């Protein structure tokens, strides 16, 4: 079996997670009658300081629903240029919600009030799209799992309040950020009007994301989910995996972080590594020397039993997750050295 470090989405549900899924009480969730789905939605809403939650098939859908609820066609969204909502969601901002995007260039995804201020269109000028929503991604995938500073988020929250801008959190890996900083979920969640939380990344559930927000926001989101084709029936079976992950897998993220740091520490001495992005959570990204190509190195690693993913033209990404053990990490380091 190869050691798969392509993503933290490659994990498979454990026997005990499968048992929790098999035992789940279910009902027709389109009728709002699945007790396990409700339990998961309520639990995450409460945890992140919001009134209501909505279970969806993917983080792309929770993000895209949130964008649709926050905006009207013709509005503009402010986000980092490498944001998942723009780069990896199939053009959904434009196709689903008819909005344009104004980029800011953050420090590995983390931008400031001044950056937003510079990107903001004057609301009284009818020539320009109406700036409506700011989206923050924490942790920031393209930044190598970089973590936002709480004070910076609070400053953005205050600014968005003053300017009547919506504020969304793409929290696909929000638990990684919380575990890395010790910030509690309520402090983080209550800074935002809406939060998207993935259960299928580091938490290790097979599927599912939850969007949290106010009662009104989620009532509107239910309609948009239906429109996007995301209404599901007896999905308590899937929600049970999410509940199991919340009970058992949050603390394990600290292990993923330590293992990512261990891999990163072995990289600088390798001849094909030009630089390593500082590791803050479970994502290791390194830049490849000009003398080597990404595809060649990924192929060599693959032959040595380690799967990695090309990350743009000159970078490679390795992600730790709960499907790995300590031996896998040692073997990964051995393979990284062996291909040098
Ligand atoms: C994975 C991810 C998502 C959601 O992806 P899905 O595969 O649709 O669940 C959203 N944002 C970020 C930053 C992600 O890494």
Coordinates of C-alpha atoms and ligand atoms in Angstrom, one line a residue:
X1 CA 0.0 0.0 0.0
X2 CA 1.4 3.4 -1.0
X3 CA 1.7 6.1 1.7
X4 CA -0.9 8.6 0.4
X5 CA 0.0 12.2 1.3
X6 CA -1.9 13.8 -1.6
X7 CA -4.6 15.2 0.6
X8 CA -6.3 14.7 4.0
X9 CA -9.4 13.7 2.1
X10 CA -8.0 10.2 1.3
X11 CA -8.8 8.7 4.7
X12 CA -11.2 5.8 5.0
X13 CA -13.8 5.4 7.8
X14 CA -12.7 3.2 10.7
X15 CA -14.6 0.2 11.9
X16 CA -16.1 2.2 14.8
X17 CA -17.1 5.1 12.6
X18 CA -18.8 2.6 10.3
X19 CA -20.7 1.1 13.3
X20 CA -21.9 4.6 14.3
X21 CA -23.1 5.1 10.8
X22 CA -24.9 1.8 10.7
X23 CA -26.7 2.5 14.0
X24 CA -27.8 6.1 13.1
X25 CA -31.4 7.1 13.5
X26 CA -32.6 8.5 10.1
X27 CA -35.6 10.2 8.5
X28 CA -36.3 12.2 5.4
X29 CA -34.1 15.3 5.7
X30 CA -35.8 17.2 2.9
X31 CA -38.8 17.1 5.3
X32 CA -36.5 18.1 8.1
X33 CA -37.1 14.8 9.8
X34 CA -33.6 13.3 10.1
X35 CA -32.7 13.4 13.8
X36 CA -29.0 12.7 13.3
X37 CA -28.6 15.4 10.7
X38 CA -30.4 17.9 13.1
X39 CA -28.1 16.8 15.9
X40 CA -25.0 17.5 13.8
X41 CA -26.4 20.8 12.5
X42 CA -27.3 22.0 16.0
X43 CA -24.1 20.9 17.5
X44 CA -21.9 22.7 15.0
X45 CA -24.1 25.9 15.0
X46 CA -23.8 25.9 18.8
X47 CA -20.1 25.2 18.8
X48 CA -19.4 28.1 16.4
X49 CA -21.8 30.6 18.1
X50 CA -24.5 30.6 15.5
X51 CA -28.3 29.9 15.5
X52 CA -28.6 27.2 12.9
X53 CA -26.7 24.8 10.6
X54 CA -27.2 23.1 7.3
X55 CA -25.7 19.7 6.3
X56 CA -24.5 19.6 2.7
X57 CA -22.6 17.1 0.5
X58 CA -19.4 19.1 0.1
X59 CA -17.5 22.2 1.2
X60 CA -17.9 23.6 -2.3
X61 CA -21.6 23.5 -1.9
X62 CA -21.6 25.1 1.6
X63 CA -19.3 27.9 0.2
X64 CA -21.4 28.4 -2.9
X65 CA -24.7 28.4 -1.0
X66 CA -23.3 31.0 1.4
X67 CA -22.1 33.2 -1.5
X68 CA -25.5 32.9 -3.1
X69 CA -27.3 33.9 0.1
X70 CA -25.0 36.8 0.8
X71 CA -25.1 38.4 -2.7
X72 CA -27.3 39.4 -5.6
X73 CA -26.2 39.1 -9.3
X74 CA -23.8 41.9 -10.2
X75 CA -22.3 42.2 -6.7
X76 CA -18.6 41.8 -6.0
X77 CA -16.8 39.5 -3.6
X78 CA -13.4 40.4 -2.0
X79 CA -11.0 37.5 -1.4
X80 CA -7.4 36.4 -1.7
X81 CA -6.4 35.6 -5.3
X82 CA -5.6 32.0 -4.4
X83 CA -8.8 31.3 -2.5
X84 CA -10.5 28.0 -2.9
X85 CA -13.9 29.7 -3.5
X86 CA -12.4 31.3 -6.7
X87 CA -9.8 28.9 -7.8
X88 CA -11.2 25.4 -7.1
X89 CA -15.0 25.7 -7.2
X90 CA -15.6 25.4 -11.0
X91 CA -16.3 29.1 -11.6
X92 CA -19.3 28.8 -9.2
X93 CA -19.1 32.4 -8.0
X94 CA -19.8 33.5 -11.6
X95 CA -22.0 30.7 -12.7
X96 CA -24.2 30.2 -9.6
X97 CA -24.4 33.7 -8.3
X98 CA -23.4 36.0 -11.1
X99 CA -20.9 37.9 -9.0
X100 CA -17.5 39.3 -9.9
X101 CA -14.4 39.0 -7.7
X102 CA -11.9 41.6 -6.6
X103 CA -8.6 40.0 -5.5
X104 CA -6.4 40.9 -2.7
X105 CA -2.9 39.5 -2.3
X106 CA -2.5 38.4 1.3
X107 CA 0.5 36.9 3.1
X108 CA -0.2 33.3 2.3
X109 CA -3.9 34.1 2.1
X110 CA -4.0 36.4 5.2
X111 CA -5.0 39.9 4.2
X112 CA -5.6 43.1 6.3
X113 CA -8.3 45.7 6.6
X114 CA -6.1 48.0 4.5
X115 CA -6.2 45.4 1.7
X116 CA -10.0 45.2 1.9
X117 CA -10.2 49.0 2.0
X118 CA -8.1 49.2 -1.3
X119 CA -10.3 46.6 -2.9
X120 CA -13.6 48.2 -1.9
X121 CA -15.7 50.0 -4.5
X122 CA -17.4 53.3 -3.4
X123 CA -21.0 52.2 -2.8
X124 CA -22.4 55.5 -4.1
X125 CA -20.8 55.0 -7.5
X126 CA -23.3 53.3 -9.8
X127 CA -20.6 52.5 -12.4
X128 CA -19.0 49.9 -10.1
X129 CA -20.1 46.6 -8.8
X130 CA -21.4 46.7 -5.3
X131 CA -18.8 45.2 -2.9
X132 CA -20.9 42.9 -0.8
X133 CA -19.0 40.1 0.7
X134 CA -15.5 39.4 2.1
X135 CA -14.4 35.8 2.3
X136 CA -11.6 34.5 4.6
X137 CA -10.1 31.0 4.3
X138 CA -8.7 29.5 7.5
X139 CA -6.5 27.5 7.3
X140 CA -5.4 28.7 3.9
X141 CA -4.7 25.8 1.5
X142 CA -2.5 27.5 -1.1
X143 CA -0.5 29.1 1.7
X144 CA 0.5 25.7 3.0
X145 CA -2.1 25.5 5.7
X146 CA -1.4 29.0 7.0
X147 CA -3.4 30.1 10.1
X148 CA -5.0 33.5 10.6
X149 CA -4.2 35.7 13.6
X150 CA -7.4 36.2 15.7
X151 CA -6.7 40.0 16.1
X152 CA -6.5 40.4 12.3
X153 CA -9.9 38.6 12.0
X154 CA -11.5 40.8 14.6
X155 CA -10.2 43.9 12.9
X156 CA -11.8 42.6 9.6
X157 CA -15.0 41.8 11.4
X158 CA -15.2 45.4 12.8
X159 CA -14.5 46.9 9.4
X160 CA -17.0 44.7 7.6
X161 CA -19.6 45.7 10.2
X162 CA -18.9 49.4 9.6
X163 CA -19.1 49.0 5.8
X164 CA -22.2 46.6 5.8
X165 CA -20.1 43.9 4.1
X166 CA -21.0 40.3 4.7
X167 CA -18.1 38.2 6.1
X168 CA -17.8 34.5 5.3
X169 CA -15.4 31.9 6.6
X170 CA -14.3 29.0 4.4
X171 CA -13.4 26.8 7.3
X172 CA -12.7 23.6 5.4
X173 CA -9.8 23.1 7.8
X174 CA -11.0 25.4 10.6
X175 CA -10.4 22.7 13.3
X176 CA -6.7 22.6 12.2
X177 CA -6.6 26.4 12.8
X178 CA -8.3 26.0 16.2
X179 CA -6.1 23.2 17.4
X180 CA -2.9 25.0 16.2
X181 CA -3.8 28.3 18.0
X182 CA -5.9 27.2 21.0
X183 CA -8.6 29.6 20.0
X184 CA -12.1 28.3 20.8
X185 CA -14.6 27.6 18.1
X186 CA -17.1 30.2 19.4
X187 CA -14.6 33.0 19.5
X188 CA -13.7 32.2 15.9
X189 CA -17.2 31.5 14.6
X190 CA -18.9 34.5 16.0
X191 CA -16.6 36.8 14.1
X192 CA -18.4 35.7 10.8
X193 CA -21.9 35.9 9.4
X194 CA -21.5 32.4 7.9
X195 CA -19.0 29.6 8.4
X196 CA -18.4 26.5 6.2
X197 CA -17.0 23.6 8.1
X198 CA -15.7 20.4 6.4
X199 CA -16.0 17.0 8.1
X200 CA -14.3 15.2 5.2
X201 CA -10.9 16.7 5.5
X202 CA -8.7 16.2 8.6
X203 CA -11.7 15.1 10.6
X204 CA -11.9 11.9 8.5
X205 CA -15.6 11.6 7.7
X206 CA -16.3 10.1 4.3
X207 CA -18.5 13.0 3.2
X208 CA -20.2 16.2 4.4
X209 CA -19.9 19.8 5.3
X210 CA -22.0 22.1 7.5
X211 CA -22.9 25.7 6.9
X212 CA -23.7 27.7 10.0
X213 CA -25.3 31.2 10.3
X214 CA -28.4 33.0 11.7
X215 CA -31.8 31.4 11.5
X216 CA -32.8 33.6 8.6
X217 CA -29.6 33.0 6.8
X218 CA -30.0 29.2 7.0
X219 CA -33.7 29.3 6.1
X220 CA -32.6 31.0 2.9
X221 CA -29.7 28.6 2.5
X222 CA -32.1 25.6 2.6
X223 CA -33.9 26.9 -0.5
X224 CA -30.6 27.5 -2.3
X225 CA -29.4 24.0 -1.3
X226 CA -32.6 22.6 -2.9
X227 CA -32.0 24.7 -6.0
X228 CA -28.4 23.5 -6.3
X229 CA -29.7 19.9 -6.0
X230 CA -28.2 19.3 -2.6
X231 CA -31.3 18.2 -0.7
X232 CA -30.7 14.7 0.7
X233 CA -33.0 12.1 2.3
X234 CA -31.9 9.6 5.0
X235 CA -28.5 11.1 5.4
X236 CA -28.3 10.6 9.1
X237 CA -26.0 7.7 8.1
X238 CA -23.6 10.3 6.8
X239 CA -24.2 12.8 9.6
X240 CA -23.4 10.1 12.1
X241 CA -19.9 9.9 10.7
X242 CA -19.5 13.6 11.2
X243 CA -20.7 13.4 14.8
X244 CA -18.3 10.5 15.4
X245 CA -15.5 12.6 13.9
X246 CA -16.3 15.5 16.2
X247 CA -16.3 13.2 19.2
X248 CA -13.1 11.4 18.4
X249 CA -10.9 13.1 15.8
X250 CA -10.4 16.8 16.7
X251 CA -7.6 16.1 19.2
X252 CA -5.8 13.9 16.7
X253 CA -5.2 16.9 14.5
X254 CA -2.3 17.9 16.7
X255 CA -0.6 14.7 15.8
X256 CA -1.0 15.5 12.1
X257 CA 0.6 18.9 12.7
X258 CA 3.6 17.4 14.5
X259 CA 4.1 14.9 11.7
X260 CA 3.9 17.6 9.0
X261 CA 6.6 19.5 10.9
X262 CA 8.7 16.3 11.1
X263 CA 8.5 15.8 7.3
X264 CA 9.2 19.5 6.7
X265 CA 12.3 19.4 8.9
X266 CA 13.9 16.7 6.7
X267 CA 13.4 18.8 3.5
X268 CA 15.9 21.7 3.5
X269 CA 18.9 19.5 3.1
X270 CA 17.6 17.7 0.0
X271 CA 19.2 18.9 -3.3
X272 CA 15.9 19.1 -5.2
X273 CA 14.2 21.4 -2.6
X274 CA 14.6 25.1 -3.2
X275 CA 12.5 26.3 -0.2
X276 CA 9.9 25.1 2.2
X277 CA 6.8 27.1 3.1
X278 CA 6.7 27.3 7.0
X279 CA 4.5 24.5 8.3
X280 CA 1.7 25.7 10.6
X281 CA -0.7 22.8 10.4
X282 CA -0.9 19.6 8.4
X283 CA 0.2 20.8 5.0
X284 CA 3.7 20.7 3.7
X285 CA 4.5 22.6 0.6
X286 CA 8.0 22.9 -0.9
X287 CA 9.4 24.6 -4.0
X288 CA 11.4 22.5 -6.4
X289 CA 14.9 23.5 -7.6
X290 CA 15.2 24.6 -11.3
X291 CA 17.3 21.5 -12.1
X292 CA 14.3 19.3 -11.3
X293 CA 10.7 19.1 -12.5
X294 CA 7.7 18.6 -10.3
X295 CA 6.2 15.8 -12.4
X296 CA 9.5 13.9 -12.4
X297 CA 9.9 14.1 -8.6
X298 CA 6.3 13.1 -8.0
X299 CA 6.8 10.1 -10.3
X300 CA 10.0 9.0 -8.5
X301 CA 8.2 9.4 -5.1
X302 CA 5.4 7.3 -6.3
X303 CA 7.8 4.6 -7.3
X304 CA 9.2 4.7 -3.8
X305 CA 5.7 4.2 -2.3
X306 CA 4.8 7.8 -1.4
X307 CA 2.1 9.7 -3.2
X308 CA 2.3 13.5 -3.3
X309 CA 0.5 16.1 -5.4
X310 CA 1.9 18.7 -7.8
X311 CA 1.0 22.1 -6.5
X312 CA 1.4 24.5 -9.4
X313 CA 4.4 24.6 -11.8
X314 CA 7.2 24.4 -9.2
X315 CA 5.7 23.2 -5.9
X316 CA 4.8 19.8 -4.3
X317 CA 2.3 19.3 -1.5
X318 CA 2.3 16.7 1.2
X319 CA -0.6 16.5 3.6
X320 CA -0.7 14.5 6.8
X321 CA -4.0 12.9 8.1
X322 CA -5.4 10.3 10.4
X323 CA -4.9 7.4 8.0
X324 CA -1.1 7.5 8.7
X325 CA 1.1 6.2 11.5
X326 CA 4.5 7.1 12.8
X327 CA 6.2 4.4 10.6
X328 CA 4.6 6.0 7.5
X329 CA 6.2 9.3 8.4
X330 CA 9.6 7.7 8.8
X331 CA 9.1 5.9 5.5
X332 CA 8.1 9.1 3.8
X333 CA 11.3 10.8 4.9
X334 CA 13.3 7.8 3.8
X335 CA 11.7 8.0 0.3
X336 CA 12.2 11.8 0.1
X337 CA 15.9 11.2 0.8
X338 CA 16.2 8.1 -1.5
X339 CA 15.0 10.0 -4.6
X340 CA 17.7 12.7 -4.2
Ligands
LIG1 C1 -11.5 21.0 0.3 C2 -11.8 22.5 0.5 C3 -13.1 23.0 0.3 C4 -14.3 22.1 0.0 O1 -14.0 21.1 -0.9 P1 -15.0 19.9 -1.2 O2 -14.1 18.9 -1.8 O3 -16.1 20.4 -2.1 O4 -15.6 19.4 0.1 C5 -13.3 24.3 0.5 N1 -12.3 25.1 0.8 C6 -11.0 24.7 1.0 C7 -10.0 25.6 1.4 C8 -10.7 23.3 0.9 O5 -9.5 22.9 1.1

